[in-house]
Coordinates of C-alpha atoms in Angstrom, one line a residue:
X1 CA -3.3 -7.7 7.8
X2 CA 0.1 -6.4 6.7
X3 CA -1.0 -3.0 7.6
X4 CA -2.2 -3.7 10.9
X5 CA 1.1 -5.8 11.6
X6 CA 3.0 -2.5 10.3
X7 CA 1.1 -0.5 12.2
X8 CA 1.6 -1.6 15.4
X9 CA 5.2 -2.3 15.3
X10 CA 5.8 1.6 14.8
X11 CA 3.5 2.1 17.6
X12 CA 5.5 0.0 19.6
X13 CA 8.6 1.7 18.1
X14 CA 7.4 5.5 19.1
X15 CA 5.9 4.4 22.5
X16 CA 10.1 3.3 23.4
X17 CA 11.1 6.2 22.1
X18 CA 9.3 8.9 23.6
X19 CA 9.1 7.0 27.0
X20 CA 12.9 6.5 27.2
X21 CA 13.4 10.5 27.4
X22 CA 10.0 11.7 28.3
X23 CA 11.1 13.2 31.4
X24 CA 12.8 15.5 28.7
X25 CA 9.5 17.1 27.6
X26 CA 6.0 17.2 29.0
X27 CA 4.5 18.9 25.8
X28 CA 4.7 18.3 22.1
X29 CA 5.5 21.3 20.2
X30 CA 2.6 24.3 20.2
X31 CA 2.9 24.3 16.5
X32 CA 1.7 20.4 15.9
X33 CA -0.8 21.1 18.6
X34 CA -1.8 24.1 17.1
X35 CA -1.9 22.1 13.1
X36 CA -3.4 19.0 15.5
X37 CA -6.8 20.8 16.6
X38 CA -7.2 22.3 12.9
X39 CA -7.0 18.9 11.3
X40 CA -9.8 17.8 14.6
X41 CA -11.3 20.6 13.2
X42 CA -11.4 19.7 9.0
X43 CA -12.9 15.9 10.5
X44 CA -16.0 17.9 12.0
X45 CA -14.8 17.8 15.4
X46 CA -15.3 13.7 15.6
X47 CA -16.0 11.8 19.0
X48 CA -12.8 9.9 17.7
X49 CA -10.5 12.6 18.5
X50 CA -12.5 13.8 21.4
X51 CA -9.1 13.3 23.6
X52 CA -8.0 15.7 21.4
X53 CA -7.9 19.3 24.2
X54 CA -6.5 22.4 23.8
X55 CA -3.6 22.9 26.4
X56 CA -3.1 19.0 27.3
X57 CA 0.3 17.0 26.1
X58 CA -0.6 15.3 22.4
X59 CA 2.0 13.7 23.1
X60 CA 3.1 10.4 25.7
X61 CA -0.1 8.9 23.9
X62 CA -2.7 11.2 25.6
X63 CA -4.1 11.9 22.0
X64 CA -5.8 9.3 20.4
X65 CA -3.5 7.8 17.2
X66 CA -0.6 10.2 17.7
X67 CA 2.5 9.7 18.9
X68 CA 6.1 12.1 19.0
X69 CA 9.6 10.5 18.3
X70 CA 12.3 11.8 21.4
X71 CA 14.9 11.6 18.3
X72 CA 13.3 14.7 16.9
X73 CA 12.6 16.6 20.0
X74 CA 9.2 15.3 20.6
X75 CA 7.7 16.6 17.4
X76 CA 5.0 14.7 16.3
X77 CA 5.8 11.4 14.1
X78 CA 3.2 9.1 13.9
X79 CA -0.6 9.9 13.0
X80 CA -3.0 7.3 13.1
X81 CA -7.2 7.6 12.0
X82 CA -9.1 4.8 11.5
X83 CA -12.1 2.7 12.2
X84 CA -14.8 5.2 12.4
X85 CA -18.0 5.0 10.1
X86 CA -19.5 8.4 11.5
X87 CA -16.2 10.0 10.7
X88 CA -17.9 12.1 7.6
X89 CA -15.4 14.8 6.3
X90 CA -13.2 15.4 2.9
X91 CA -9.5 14.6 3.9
X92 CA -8.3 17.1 6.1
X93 CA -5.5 19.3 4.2
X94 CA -4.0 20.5 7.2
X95 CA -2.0 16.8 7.9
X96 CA 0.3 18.5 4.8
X97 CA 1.3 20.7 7.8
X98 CA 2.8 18.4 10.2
X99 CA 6.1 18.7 9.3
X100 CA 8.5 16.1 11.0
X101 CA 5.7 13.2 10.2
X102 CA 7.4 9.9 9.3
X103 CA 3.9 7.4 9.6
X104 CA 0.4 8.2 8.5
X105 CA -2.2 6.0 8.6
X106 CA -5.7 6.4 7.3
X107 CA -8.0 3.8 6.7
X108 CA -11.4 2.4 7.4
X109 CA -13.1 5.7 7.5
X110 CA -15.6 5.0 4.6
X111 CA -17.1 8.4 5.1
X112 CA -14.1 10.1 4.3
X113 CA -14.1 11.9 0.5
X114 CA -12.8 14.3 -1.9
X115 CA -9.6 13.8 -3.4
X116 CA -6.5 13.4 -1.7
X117 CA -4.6 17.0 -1.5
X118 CA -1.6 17.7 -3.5
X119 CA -0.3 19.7 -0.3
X120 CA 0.9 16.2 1.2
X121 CA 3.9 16.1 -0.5
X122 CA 5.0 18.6 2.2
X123 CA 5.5 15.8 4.1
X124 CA 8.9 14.7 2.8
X125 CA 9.7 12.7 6.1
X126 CA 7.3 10.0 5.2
X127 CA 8.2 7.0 5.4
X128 CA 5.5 5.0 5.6
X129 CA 1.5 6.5 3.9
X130 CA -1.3 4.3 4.1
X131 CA -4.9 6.0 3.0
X132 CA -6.8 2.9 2.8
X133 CA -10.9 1.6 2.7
X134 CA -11.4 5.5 2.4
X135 CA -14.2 7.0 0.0
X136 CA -11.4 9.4 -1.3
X137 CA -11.6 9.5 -5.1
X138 CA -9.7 11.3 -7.8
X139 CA -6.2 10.6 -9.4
X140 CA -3.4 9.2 -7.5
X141 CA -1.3 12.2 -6.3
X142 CA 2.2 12.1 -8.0
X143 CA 4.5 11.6 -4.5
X144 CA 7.3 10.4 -6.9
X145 CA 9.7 13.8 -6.4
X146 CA 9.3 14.6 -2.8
X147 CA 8.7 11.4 -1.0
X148 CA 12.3 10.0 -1.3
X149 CA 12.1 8.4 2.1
X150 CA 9.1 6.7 1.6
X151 CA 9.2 3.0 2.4
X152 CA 5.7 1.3 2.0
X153 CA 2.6 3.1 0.1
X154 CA -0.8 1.9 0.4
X155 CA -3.5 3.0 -1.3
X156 CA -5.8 0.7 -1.6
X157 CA -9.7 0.1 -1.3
X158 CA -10.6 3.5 -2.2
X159 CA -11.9 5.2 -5.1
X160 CA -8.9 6.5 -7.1
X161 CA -9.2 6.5 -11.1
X162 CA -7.1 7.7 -13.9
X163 CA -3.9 5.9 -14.9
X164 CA -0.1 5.1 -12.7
X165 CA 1.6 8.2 -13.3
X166 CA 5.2 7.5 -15.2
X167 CA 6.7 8.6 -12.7
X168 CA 5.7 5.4 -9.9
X169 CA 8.7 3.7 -11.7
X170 CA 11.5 5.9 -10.5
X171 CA 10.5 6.0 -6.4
X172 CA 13.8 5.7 -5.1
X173 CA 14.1 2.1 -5.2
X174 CA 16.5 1.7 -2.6
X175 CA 14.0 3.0 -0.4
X176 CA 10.4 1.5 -1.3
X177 CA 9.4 -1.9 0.2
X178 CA 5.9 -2.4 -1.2
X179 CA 3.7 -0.5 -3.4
X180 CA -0.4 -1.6 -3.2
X181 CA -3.0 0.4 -5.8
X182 CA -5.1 -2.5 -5.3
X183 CA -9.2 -2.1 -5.6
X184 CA -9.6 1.1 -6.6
X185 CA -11.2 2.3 -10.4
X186 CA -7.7 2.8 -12.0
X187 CA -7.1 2.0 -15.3
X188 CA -5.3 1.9 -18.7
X189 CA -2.0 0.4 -19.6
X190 CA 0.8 0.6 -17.4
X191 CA 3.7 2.7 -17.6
X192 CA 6.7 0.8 -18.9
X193 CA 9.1 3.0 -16.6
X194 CA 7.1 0.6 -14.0
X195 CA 9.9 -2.2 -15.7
X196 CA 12.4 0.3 -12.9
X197 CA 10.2 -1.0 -10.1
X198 CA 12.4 -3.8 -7.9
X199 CA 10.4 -3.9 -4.0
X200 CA 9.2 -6.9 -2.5
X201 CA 5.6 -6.4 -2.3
X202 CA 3.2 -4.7 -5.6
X203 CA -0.4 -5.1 -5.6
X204 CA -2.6 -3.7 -8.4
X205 CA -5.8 -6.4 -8.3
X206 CA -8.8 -5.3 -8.9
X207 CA -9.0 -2.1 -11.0
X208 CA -8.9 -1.7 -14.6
X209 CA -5.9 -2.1 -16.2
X210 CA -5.5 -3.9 -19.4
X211 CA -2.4 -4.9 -21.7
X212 CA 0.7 -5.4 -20.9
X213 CA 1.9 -6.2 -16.9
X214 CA 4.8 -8.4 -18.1
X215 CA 7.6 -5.7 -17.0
X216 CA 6.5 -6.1 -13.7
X217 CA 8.7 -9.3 -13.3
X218 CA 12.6 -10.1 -13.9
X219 CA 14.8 -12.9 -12.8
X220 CA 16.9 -10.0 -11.2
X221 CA 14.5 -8.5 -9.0
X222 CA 13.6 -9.0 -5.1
X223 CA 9.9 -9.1 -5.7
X224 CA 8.1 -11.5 -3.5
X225 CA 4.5 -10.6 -3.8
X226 CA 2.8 -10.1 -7.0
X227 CA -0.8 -9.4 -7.5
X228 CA -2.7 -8.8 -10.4
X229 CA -5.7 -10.1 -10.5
X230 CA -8.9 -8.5 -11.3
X231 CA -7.9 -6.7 -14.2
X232 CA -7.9 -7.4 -17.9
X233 CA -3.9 -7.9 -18.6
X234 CA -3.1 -9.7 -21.7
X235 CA 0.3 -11.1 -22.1
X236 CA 2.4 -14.4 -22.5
X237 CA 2.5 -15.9 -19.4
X238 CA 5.5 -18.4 -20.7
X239 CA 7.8 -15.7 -21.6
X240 CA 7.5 -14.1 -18.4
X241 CA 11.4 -14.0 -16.7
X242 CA 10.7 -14.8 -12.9
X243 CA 12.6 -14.1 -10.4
X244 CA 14.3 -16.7 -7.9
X245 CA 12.5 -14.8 -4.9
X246 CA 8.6 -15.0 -5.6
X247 CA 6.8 -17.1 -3.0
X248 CA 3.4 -15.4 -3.8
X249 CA 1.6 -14.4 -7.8
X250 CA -1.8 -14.1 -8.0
X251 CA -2.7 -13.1 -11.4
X252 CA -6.3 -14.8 -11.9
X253 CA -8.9 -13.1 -13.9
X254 CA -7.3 -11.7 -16.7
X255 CA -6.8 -12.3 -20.0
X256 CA -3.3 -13.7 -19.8
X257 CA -2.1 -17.0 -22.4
X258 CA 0.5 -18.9 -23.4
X259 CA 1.7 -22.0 -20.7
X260 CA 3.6 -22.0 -17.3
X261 CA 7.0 -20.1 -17.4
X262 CA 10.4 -21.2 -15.8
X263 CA 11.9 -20.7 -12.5
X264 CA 8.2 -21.2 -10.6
X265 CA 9.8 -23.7 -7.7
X266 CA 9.4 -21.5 -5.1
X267 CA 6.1 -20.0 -5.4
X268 CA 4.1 -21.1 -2.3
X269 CA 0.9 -19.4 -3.6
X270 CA -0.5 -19.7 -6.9
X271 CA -3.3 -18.4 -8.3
X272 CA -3.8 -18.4 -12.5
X273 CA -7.8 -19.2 -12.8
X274 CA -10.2 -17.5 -14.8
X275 CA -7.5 -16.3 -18.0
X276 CA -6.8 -18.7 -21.4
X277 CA -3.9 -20.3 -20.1
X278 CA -2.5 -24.1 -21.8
X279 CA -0.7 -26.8 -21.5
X280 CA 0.6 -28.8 -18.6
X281 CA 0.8 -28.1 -15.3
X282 CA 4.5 -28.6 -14.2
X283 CA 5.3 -30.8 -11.0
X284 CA 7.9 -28.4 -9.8
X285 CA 8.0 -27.2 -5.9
X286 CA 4.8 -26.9 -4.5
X287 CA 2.4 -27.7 -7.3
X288 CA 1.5 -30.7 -5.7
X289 CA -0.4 -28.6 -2.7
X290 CA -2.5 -26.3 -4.9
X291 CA -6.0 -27.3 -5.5
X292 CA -8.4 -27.4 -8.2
X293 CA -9.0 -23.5 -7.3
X294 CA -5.5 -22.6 -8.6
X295 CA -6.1 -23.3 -12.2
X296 CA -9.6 -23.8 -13.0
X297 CA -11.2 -21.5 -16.0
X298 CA -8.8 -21.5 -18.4
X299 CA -8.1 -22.8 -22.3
X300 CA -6.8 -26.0 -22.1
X301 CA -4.5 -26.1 -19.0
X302 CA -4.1 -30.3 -18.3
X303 CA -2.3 -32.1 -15.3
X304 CA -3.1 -32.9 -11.8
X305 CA -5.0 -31.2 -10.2
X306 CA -6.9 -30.9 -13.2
X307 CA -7.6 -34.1 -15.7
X308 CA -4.4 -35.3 -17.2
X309 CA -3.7 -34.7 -20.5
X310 CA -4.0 -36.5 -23.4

């Protein structure tokens, strides 16, 4: 949901922009047409982009999913593929060659394969890469140097493997909003340069990963979102130092002990089942509205909902 929401707020953001000065240009730049019709071209020529012509504007949104931005002289700043299950190509590597791109957007093209190119971290513009419900596979692509604008990076639901590069934890953190590597086959430990990691939003459920996911979290991060769950992380859950701003952790099915840490009052969603968690289960902020759900599967975790203890 949060990428559709994303999504169509820079569509909304592009279509002002290019219709406030659009008398200023009735065609987007020969060179993204030209790049434009060679990526149509690496995706087998799909019906999709079948509004994609030779010698007609790509841009004022007569191209399906692309968009220019009137603050960069119509070049082309938003690409977005998606939704197409007879869409059957590996991922295009001319899209490294658009070269005033600031959003891409691919996702729910199952079809889709190979590994994603190296060559996209020409695109140091990005701010905002989302290759998503793809069947791309291989490592994730180290974007850690050249995407210093990058904002939000989604990755998710595809079939990446390998481990988190070292280098995720220094993405300029001024910068990054959310990071989500979430069901995919990654796995191994994780990097403890991810401890540098302070964004709102980091999803890694459902891979592989064991160990230690405890540097994730500090009291002196903005983190709101946490997710974890799916994987087999093993750590003291107690010790953990939470941060004030947490409204969201989901760390259920793991392997994760010890009892409830501190500073939990404003978590709004909780999820710790299926780990060997114990102890009580506080009545702090809005315990009192999880359910049974929220806790069950684990060592010897007591208090409503679950029996009291003894």
């Amino acid at each position: 949901m949060s990428t559709i929401i994303t999504n169509l707020f820079l569509l909304f953001i592009f279509i002002f922009l290019s219709q406030t000065t659009s008398s200023l240009s009735k065609r987007c730049h020969p060179e993204d047409e030209r790049v434009l019709l060679q990526i149509k071209k690496e995706f087998n020529n799909p019906s999709l982009l079948s509004s994609w012509k030779p010698h007609t504007d790509c841009c004022n949104f007569n191209w399906y999913g692309v968009a220019c931005s009137a603050l960069i002289n119509q070049r082309v700043g938003y690409l977005s593929i998606s939704n197409d299950t007879n869409l059957s190509s590996q991922f295009p590597p001319s899209i490294a060659n658009i070269p005033y791109l600031e959003a891409l957007f691919i996702f729910d093209l199952p079809n889709l394969t190979g590994p994603i190119p190296h060559s996209i971290t020409k695109l140091t513009k990005l701010k905002y890469l989302t290759i998503s419900s793809t069947g791309v596979t291989g490592p994730i692509p180290n974007f850690t140097d050249q995407f210093t604008n990058l904002v939000n990076l989604d990755l998710s639901h595809n079939n990446l493997f390998g481990t988190i590069p070292p280098t995720y934890g220094y993405f300029n953190n001024s910068n990054v909003a959310s990071l989500d590597l979430s069901y995919n086959n990654l796995s191994g430990k994780l990097p403890i340069s991810l401890a540098m990691l302070d964004i709102y939003l980091l999803e890694l459920a459902y891979n592989n990963f064991e160990g230690d996911a405890s540097m994730l979290f500090g009291s002196n991060k903005k983190t709101l979102v946490i997710d974890i769950s799916g994987n087999r992380f093993a750590f003291d859950f107690g010790r953990l130092d939470l941060s004030q701003t947490i409204t969201s952790l989901d760390v259920s099915h793991n392997k994760i002990y010890g009892n409830f840490p501190m500073a939990m009052e404003n978590v709004t969603f909780l999820n710790v089942s299926y780990n060997r968690l114990c102890g009580e289960i506080p009545k702090v902020g809005y315990f009192n509205t999880f359910d049974v759900s929220s806790f069950i599967h684990n060592k010897c975790l007591c208090g409503s909902p679950l029996p009291s203890c003894k």
